[in-house]
Amino acid sequence: MTDNTGNGNSGTPPGWYPDGQGNTRWWDGSSWSEATQGVGATPPGGAPQAPTAAMQPKNTKAEGKAAKAYAKASRPWFKKKRWWLAGGVLILIIAIAAGGSGGGDDDNTANDDNGSSSTENSTPDAEAPSEGDEPEPEPEPEPEPEPEPEPELTASQENAIEAAENYLSFAGFSKKGLIRQLSSPAGDNYPKADAVFAVNQLDVDWREEAVESAEQYLEFTSFSRDGLIQQLTSSAGDMYTLAEAEYAADKVGL
C-alpha cells in the first residue's frame, strides 16, 4: 500500500489508517474507501471496525437499479412481458392454422361445384337435334303493303275542293247540300263527279254542320222542332239526314 499514511505494501490488512489530513480512512486491503473518521476514534473494544453502511457513501444510481431488478423479478408471471409475447405468438399460429383449414374447405367446395358443372355439361341433351337434322327455316315475315299513292288531282278537282272549304268556313252545309251547291248551274257548276270527289276529300262532322245551320235559321226567324227538322231535311232545304236534323234540334233546345 502506498499513500500518505506511511504504509508501504499492498499486504496491509484492512483497517483505519491516518490519511494525513487529521482523519483516518478505511483501507479494505486493496484500496481506500470514502469512509473517514476522526483520529483516535477507536470503536469500543479497541479493535478496528469496518465502516458501516451509514459511514460509506451511498451509490444512489446503483441502489435504484437494484430496486428495479428486484421489483421486476418479484412480478407475477402473467405480468411479465415475455409471457405476453409468447401468448401472442401462440394466438397468431392458431389463427394461421384456422385460416389455412378454411381455405381448404372453400377450395374443395369450388372443386366439387366445378366437377358438377363439368358433369352436367358433359351429359348429352336428349332433346338436342342430331347433326343430320337441319332446323326448319323460320318463315319470312310478309312484306307490309305499300301505301297507295295519292291520286293526281285535276285542276277542276283542286278548285272544287277549295270551293267546298270556302263554303264550310262561313255556313253550315250537309254533304248532299254541299255537292248540290258545287255542281248546280245556279252554284259553281262543277262536274258532278268533281263535286262528289271534292266533298269526299274533306274531314267534316256533318252533325255539327247541322247544328250550325239550325242556329243560323233561328237567328232570323222562329221554328218549331218539327218545322226546324223539316227545313233541315227537305230536298228544297238543306238535305241533312233525319238523324243529323234531330241531333241539331236537340242541341239548340227544341
mmCIF file of C-alpha atoms in Angstrom:
data_model
loop_
_atom_site.group_PDB
_atom_site.id
_atom_site.type_symbol
_atom_site.label_atom_id
_atom_site.label_comp_id
_atom_site.label_asym_id
_atom_site.label_seq_id
_atom_site.Cartn_x
_atom_site.Cartn_y
_atom_site.Cartn_z
ATOM 1 C CA MET A 1 0.000 0.000 0.000
ATOM 2 C CA THR A 2 1.477 3.327 -0.963
ATOM 3 C CA ASP A 3 -0.206 6.524 0.198
ATOM 4 C CA ASN A 4 0.157 9.337 2.623
ATOM 5 C CA THR A 5 -0.339 7.059 5.638
ATOM 6 C CA GLY A 6 3.184 5.710 5.507
ATOM 7 C CA ASN A 7 2.049 2.069 4.907
ATOM 8 C CA GLY A 8 4.217 0.917 2.050
ATOM 9 C CA ASN A 9 2.946 -2.549 0.883
ATOM 10 C CA SER A 10 -0.208 -3.957 -0.549
ATOM 11 C CA GLY A 11 -0.383 -6.691 2.107
ATOM 12 C CA THR A 12 -1.544 -4.285 4.772
ATOM 13 C CA PRO A 13 -4.596 -5.718 6.446
ATOM 14 C CA PRO A 14 -7.877 -3.826 6.344
ATOM 15 C CA GLY A 15 -8.240 -1.128 8.988
ATOM 16 C CA TRP A 16 -8.372 2.570 9.827
ATOM 17 C CA TYR A 17 -5.225 4.465 8.927
ATOM 18 C CA PRO A 18 -4.335 8.161 9.133
ATOM 19 C CA ASP A 19 -4.939 9.951 5.823
ATOM 20 C CA GLY A 20 -2.502 12.820 6.536
ATOM 21 C CA GLN A 21 -5.367 15.330 6.831
ATOM 22 C CA GLY A 22 -6.100 14.871 10.519
ATOM 23 C CA ASN A 23 -8.554 11.962 9.956
ATOM 24 C CA THR A 24 -8.359 8.250 9.492
ATOM 25 C CA ARG A 25 -9.604 6.495 6.320
ATOM 26 C CA TRP A 26 -10.696 2.894 5.870
ATOM 27 C CA TRP A 27 -8.355 0.609 3.942
ATOM 28 C CA ASP A 28 -10.160 -2.537 2.693
ATOM 29 C CA GLY A 29 -6.927 -4.432 1.979
ATOM 30 C CA SER A 30 -6.672 -3.385 -1.677
ATOM 31 C CA SER A 31 -7.929 0.198 -1.982
ATOM 32 C CA TRP A 32 -9.044 3.214 0.045
ATOM 33 C CA SER A 33 -12.734 3.743 0.705
ATOM 34 C CA GLU A 34 -14.523 7.055 1.087
ATOM 35 C CA ALA A 35 -15.274 6.363 4.783
ATOM 36 C CA THR A 36 -13.358 8.601 7.233
ATOM 37 C CA GLN A 37 -13.402 9.311 10.939
ATOM 38 C CA GLY A 38 -11.502 11.431 13.446
ATOM 39 C CA VAL A 39 -8.128 10.373 14.638
ATOM 40 C CA GLY A 40 -8.297 8.363 17.830
ATOM 41 C CA ALA A 41 -11.999 7.439 17.376
ATOM 42 C CA THR A 42 -11.480 3.769 18.020
ATOM 43 C CA PRO A 43 -14.587 1.582 18.316
ATOM 44 C CA PRO A 44 -15.372 0.036 21.679
ATOM 45 C CA GLY A 45 -13.147 -2.940 22.455
ATOM 46 C CA GLY A 46 -10.143 -1.248 20.885
ATOM 47 C CA ALA A 47 -10.302 -3.294 17.632
ATOM 48 C CA PRO A 48 -10.543 -1.576 14.232
ATOM 49 C CA GLN A 49 -14.016 -1.910 12.776
ATOM 50 C CA ALA A 50 -15.010 -1.918 9.137
ATOM 51 C CA PRO A 51 -17.059 1.056 8.073
ATOM 52 C CA THR A 52 -20.803 0.578 8.433
ATOM 53 C CA ALA A 53 -23.338 1.356 5.711
ATOM 54 C CA ALA A 54 -24.039 4.694 7.359
ATOM 55 C CA MET A 55 -20.362 5.579 7.171
ATOM 56 C CA GLN A 56 -19.921 4.568 3.490
ATOM 57 C CA PRO A 57 -21.088 6.929 0.761
ATOM 58 C CA LYS A 58 -24.312 5.831 -0.934
ATOM 59 C CA ASN A 59 -24.386 4.972 -4.635
ATOM 60 C CA THR A 60 -27.913 6.171 -5.420
ATOM 61 C CA LYS A 61 -27.847 5.054 -9.079
ATOM 62 C CA ALA A 62 -26.715 1.534 -8.217
ATOM 63 C CA GLU A 63 -29.326 1.217 -5.492
ATOM 64 C CA GLY A 64 -32.085 2.345 -7.945
ATOM 65 C CA LYS A 65 -31.081 -0.288 -10.488
ATOM 66 C CA ALA A 66 -31.028 -2.950 -7.802
ATOM 67 C CA ALA A 67 -34.530 -1.937 -6.644
ATOM 68 C CA LYS A 68 -35.894 -2.129 -10.204
ATOM 69 C CA ALA A 69 -34.314 -5.534 -10.762
ATOM 70 C CA TYR A 70 -35.841 -6.827 -7.552
ATOM 71 C CA ALA A 71 -39.296 -5.442 -8.420
ATOM 72 C CA LYS A 72 -39.109 -6.962 -11.903
ATOM 73 C CA ALA A 73 -38.126 -10.348 -10.531
ATOM 74 C CA SER A 74 -40.937 -10.172 -7.949
ATOM 75 C CA ARG A 75 -43.764 -9.536 -10.530
ATOM 76 C CA PRO A 76 -46.338 -12.335 -11.098
ATOM 77 C CA TRP A 77 -45.718 -14.453 -14.228
ATOM 78 C CA PHE A 78 -48.799 -13.117 -16.067
ATOM 79 C CA LYS A 79 -47.471 -9.536 -15.783
ATOM 80 C CA LYS A 80 -44.118 -10.333 -17.355
ATOM 81 C CA LYS A 81 -43.598 -9.178 -20.924
ATOM 82 C CA ARG A 82 -42.111 -12.448 -22.172
ATOM 83 C CA TRP A 83 -45.295 -14.340 -21.261
ATOM 84 C CA TRP A 84 -47.446 -11.862 -23.216
ATOM 85 C CA LEU A 85 -45.111 -12.197 -26.194
ATOM 86 C CA ALA A 86 -45.290 -15.981 -26.053
ATOM 87 C CA GLY A 87 -49.099 -15.844 -25.807
ATOM 88 C CA GLY A 88 -49.332 -13.512 -28.829
ATOM 89 C CA VAL A 89 -47.163 -15.847 -30.922
ATOM 90 C CA LEU A 90 -49.347 -18.809 -29.934
ATOM 91 C CA ILE A 91 -52.567 -16.966 -30.912
ATOM 92 C CA LEU A 92 -51.045 -15.980 -34.277
ATOM 93 C CA ILE A 93 -50.100 -19.601 -35.012
ATOM 94 C CA ILE A 94 -53.648 -20.777 -34.189
ATOM 95 C CA ALA A 95 -55.193 -18.077 -36.460
ATOM 96 C CA ILE A 96 -52.939 -19.021 -39.388
ATOM 97 C CA ALA A 97 -53.794 -22.694 -38.956
ATOM 98 C CA ALA A 98 -57.536 -21.953 -38.863
ATOM 99 C CA GLY A 99 -57.295 -19.753 -41.979
ATOM 100 C CA GLY A 100 -55.472 -22.449 -43.898
ATOM 101 C CA SER A 101 -58.085 -25.012 -42.912
ATOM 102 C CA GLY A 102 -60.975 -22.761 -44.033
ATOM 103 C CA GLY A 103 -59.315 -22.044 -47.375
ATOM 104 C CA GLY A 104 -59.000 -25.752 -47.989
ATOM 105 C CA ASP A 105 -62.724 -26.232 -47.410
ATOM 106 C CA ASP A 106 -63.537 -23.451 -49.884
ATOM 107 C CA ASP A 107 -61.198 -24.974 -52.469
ATOM 108 C CA ASN A 108 -62.822 -28.376 -52.025
ATOM 109 C CA THR A 109 -66.295 -26.833 -52.400
ATOM 110 C CA ALA A 110 -65.230 -24.974 -55.543
ATOM 111 C CA ASN A 111 -63.741 -28.182 -56.959
ATOM 112 C CA ASP A 112 -66.974 -30.053 -56.209
ATOM 113 C CA ASP A 113 -69.009 -27.341 -57.950
ATOM 114 C CA ASN A 114 -66.700 -27.400 -60.955
ATOM 115 C CA GLY A 115 -66.967 -31.163 -61.080
ATOM 116 C CA SER A 116 -70.761 -30.991 -61.002
ATOM 117 C CA SER A 117 -70.785 -28.375 -63.766
ATOM 118 C CA SER A 118 -68.470 -30.486 -65.880
ATOM 119 C CA THR A 119 -70.710 -33.499 -65.377
ATOM 120 C CA GLU A 120 -73.790 -31.537 -66.346
ATOM 121 C CA ASN A 121 -72.099 -30.097 -69.409
ATOM 122 C CA SER A 122 -70.801 -33.497 -70.487
ATOM 123 C CA THR A 123 -74.282 -35.089 -70.244
ATOM 124 C CA PRO A 124 -75.751 -35.213 -73.735
ATOM 125 C CA ASP A 125 -79.059 -33.448 -74.163
ATOM 126 C CA ALA A 126 -81.682 -35.932 -75.189
ATOM 127 C CA GLU A 127 -83.725 -33.212 -76.875
ATOM 128 C CA ALA A 128 -80.834 -31.704 -78.803
ATOM 129 C CA PRO A 129 -81.144 -32.258 -82.551
ATOM 130 C CA SER A 130 -78.726 -34.665 -84.133
ATOM 131 C CA GLU A 131 -76.149 -33.454 -86.578
ATOM 132 C CA GLY A 132 -78.106 -34.794 -89.523
ATOM 133 C CA ASP A 133 -81.304 -32.888 -88.648
ATOM 134 C CA GLU A 134 -81.429 -29.411 -90.076
ATOM 135 C CA PRO A 135 -83.584 -26.846 -88.258
ATOM 136 C CA GLU A 136 -86.603 -25.713 -90.154
ATOM 137 C CA PRO A 137 -86.171 -22.212 -91.525
ATOM 138 C CA GLU A 138 -88.361 -19.617 -89.928
ATOM 139 C CA PRO A 139 -90.963 -18.206 -92.269
ATOM 140 C CA GLU A 140 -90.096 -14.807 -93.570
ATOM 141 C CA PRO A 141 -92.499 -12.072 -92.488
ATOM 142 C CA GLU A 142 -94.830 -10.896 -95.163
ATOM 143 C CA PRO A 143 -93.880 -7.504 -96.518
ATOM 144 C CA GLU A 144 -96.176 -4.704 -95.493
ATOM 145 C CA PRO A 145 -98.242 -3.390 -98.332
ATOM 146 C CA GLU A 146 -97.053 -0.117 -99.666
ATOM 147 C CA PRO A 147 -99.473 2.769 -99.166
ATOM 148 C CA GLU A 148 -101.482 3.610 -102.219
ATOM 149 C CA PRO A 149 -100.174 6.707 -103.881
ATOM 150 C CA GLU A 150 -102.438 9.679 -103.687
ATOM 151 C CA PRO A 151 -104.209 10.243 -106.997
ATOM 152 C CA GLU A 152 -103.071 13.145 -109.030
ATOM 153 C CA LEU A 153 -105.734 15.829 -108.954
ATOM 154 C CA THR A 154 -107.004 17.629 -111.940
ATOM 155 C CA ALA A 155 -107.327 21.368 -111.875
ATOM 156 C CA SER A 156 -111.133 21.042 -111.660
ATOM 157 C CA GLN A 157 -110.861 18.730 -108.634
ATOM 158 C CA GLU A 158 -108.402 21.003 -106.844
ATOM 159 C CA ASN A 159 -110.673 24.008 -107.408
ATOM 160 C CA ALA A 160 -113.752 22.098 -106.265
ATOM 161 C CA ILE A 161 -112.012 21.160 -103.015
ATOM 162 C CA GLU A 162 -111.033 24.768 -102.400
ATOM 163 C CA ALA A 163 -114.592 25.976 -103.114
ATOM 164 C CA ALA A 164 -116.067 23.393 -100.701
ATOM 165 C CA GLU A 165 -113.715 24.503 -97.913
ATOM 166 C CA ASN A 166 -114.717 28.135 -98.512
ATOM 167 C CA TYR A 167 -118.446 27.321 -98.214
ATOM 168 C CA LEU A 168 -117.923 25.434 -94.951
ATOM 169 C CA SER A 169 -115.913 28.316 -93.482
ATOM 170 C CA PHE A 170 -118.928 30.695 -93.344
ATOM 171 C CA ALA A 171 -122.091 28.500 -93.339
ATOM 172 C CA GLY A 172 -123.375 25.087 -92.382
ATOM 173 C CA PHE A 173 -123.876 22.524 -95.177
ATOM 174 C CA SER A 174 -124.977 18.946 -95.351
ATOM 175 C CA LYS A 175 -122.986 16.593 -97.543
ATOM 176 C CA LYS A 176 -125.722 16.445 -100.208
ATOM 177 C CA GLY A 177 -126.381 20.147 -99.929
ATOM 178 C CA LEU A 178 -122.666 20.963 -100.489
ATOM 179 C CA ILE A 179 -122.455 18.669 -103.537
ATOM 180 C CA ARG A 180 -125.586 20.321 -104.960
ATOM 181 C CA GLN A 181 -124.096 23.780 -104.370
ATOM 182 C CA LEU A 182 -120.830 22.849 -106.141
ATOM 183 C CA SER A 183 -122.485 21.134 -109.129
ATOM 184 C CA SER A 184 -125.623 23.294 -109.612
ATOM 185 C CA PRO A 185 -125.733 25.648 -112.594
ATOM 186 C CA ALA A 186 -127.033 28.232 -110.077
ATOM 187 C CA GLY A 187 -123.966 27.478 -107.898
ATOM 188 C CA ASP A 188 -120.414 26.700 -109.007
ATOM 189 C CA ASN A 189 -121.401 24.384 -111.891
ATOM 190 C CA TYR A 190 -118.541 21.879 -111.334
ATOM 191 C CA PRO A 191 -119.000 18.483 -112.912
ATOM 192 C CA LYS A 192 -120.983 16.229 -110.555
ATOM 193 C CA ALA A 193 -118.043 13.797 -110.310
ATOM 194 C CA ASP A 194 -115.614 16.562 -109.316
ATOM 195 C CA ALA A 195 -118.076 17.930 -106.745
ATOM 196 C CA VAL A 196 -118.525 14.464 -105.168
ATOM 197 C CA PHE A 197 -114.740 13.909 -105.215
ATOM 198 C CA ALA A 198 -114.086 17.247 -103.531
ATOM 199 C CA VAL A 199 -116.615 16.654 -100.705
ATOM 200 C CA ASN A 200 -115.244 13.143 -100.080
ATOM 201 C CA GLN A 201 -111.749 14.571 -99.537
ATOM 202 C CA LEU A 202 -112.935 16.710 -96.596
ATOM 203 C CA ASP A 203 -112.883 15.647 -92.944
ATOM 204 C CA VAL A 204 -116.235 17.012 -91.749
ATOM 205 C CA ASP A 205 -118.564 16.234 -88.810
ATOM 206 C CA TRP A 206 -121.910 16.617 -90.581
ATOM 207 C CA ARG A 207 -123.894 16.586 -87.317
ATOM 208 C CA GLU A 208 -122.056 19.704 -86.164
ATOM 209 C CA GLU A 209 -122.779 21.272 -89.545
ATOM 210 C CA ALA A 210 -126.476 20.617 -88.937
ATOM 211 C CA VAL A 211 -126.251 22.372 -85.554
ATOM 212 C CA GLU A 212 -124.623 25.362 -87.231
ATOM 213 C CA SER A 213 -127.423 25.518 -89.882
ATOM 214 C CA ALA A 214 -130.111 25.282 -87.188
ATOM 215 C CA GLU A 215 -128.553 28.151 -85.217
ATOM 216 C CA GLN A 216 -128.385 30.281 -88.364
ATOM 217 C CA TYR A 217 -132.110 29.662 -89.067
ATOM 218 C CA LEU A 218 -133.074 30.565 -85.502
ATOM 219 C CA GLU A 219 -131.094 33.806 -85.671
ATOM 220 C CA PHE A 220 -133.519 35.408 -88.137
ATOM 221 C CA THR A 221 -136.791 33.503 -87.588
ATOM 222 C CA SER A 222 -138.665 31.176 -85.251
ATOM 223 C CA PHE A 223 -139.129 27.436 -85.777
ATOM 224 C CA SER A 224 -140.862 24.647 -84.015
ATOM 225 C CA ARG A 225 -138.956 21.429 -83.506
ATOM 226 C CA ASP A 226 -140.777 19.674 -86.323
ATOM 227 C CA GLY A 227 -140.556 22.718 -88.562
ATOM 228 C CA LEU A 228 -136.801 23.026 -87.991
ATOM 229 C CA ILE A 229 -136.255 19.322 -88.627
ATOM 230 C CA GLN A 230 -138.334 19.554 -91.853
ATOM 231 C CA GLN A 231 -136.326 22.569 -93.046
ATOM 232 C CA LEU A 232 -133.038 20.800 -92.364
ATOM 233 C CA THR A 233 -134.029 17.525 -94.061
ATOM 234 C CA SER A 234 -136.064 18.913 -97.018
ATOM 235 C CA SER A 235 -134.728 18.453 -100.559
ATOM 236 C CA ALA A 236 -135.671 22.094 -101.091
ATOM 237 C CA GLY A 237 -133.844 22.981 -97.869
ATOM 238 C CA ASP A 238 -130.533 21.718 -96.522
ATOM 239 C CA MET A 239 -130.862 17.960 -97.279
ATOM 240 C CA TYR A 240 -129.466 16.716 -93.896
ATOM 241 C CA THR A 241 -130.313 13.199 -92.791
ATOM 242 C CA LEU A 242 -133.096 12.782 -90.243
ATOM 243 C CA ALA A 243 -130.588 11.722 -87.558
ATOM 244 C CA GLU A 244 -128.480 14.817 -88.212
ATOM 245 C CA ALA A 245 -131.525 17.116 -88.101
ATOM 246 C CA GLU A 246 -132.814 15.614 -84.823
ATOM 247 C CA TYR A 247 -129.339 15.929 -83.281
ATOM 248 C CA ALA A 248 -129.270 19.623 -84.248
ATOM 249 C CA ALA A 249 -132.796 20.230 -82.820
ATOM 250 C CA ASP A 250 -131.679 18.667 -79.534
ATOM 251 C CA LYS A 251 -128.560 20.832 -79.397
ATOM 252 C CA VAL A 252 -130.469 24.076 -79.927
ATOM 253 C CA GLY A 253 -133.008 23.148 -77.235
ATOM 254 C CA LEU A 254 -136.095 22.249 -79.291
#
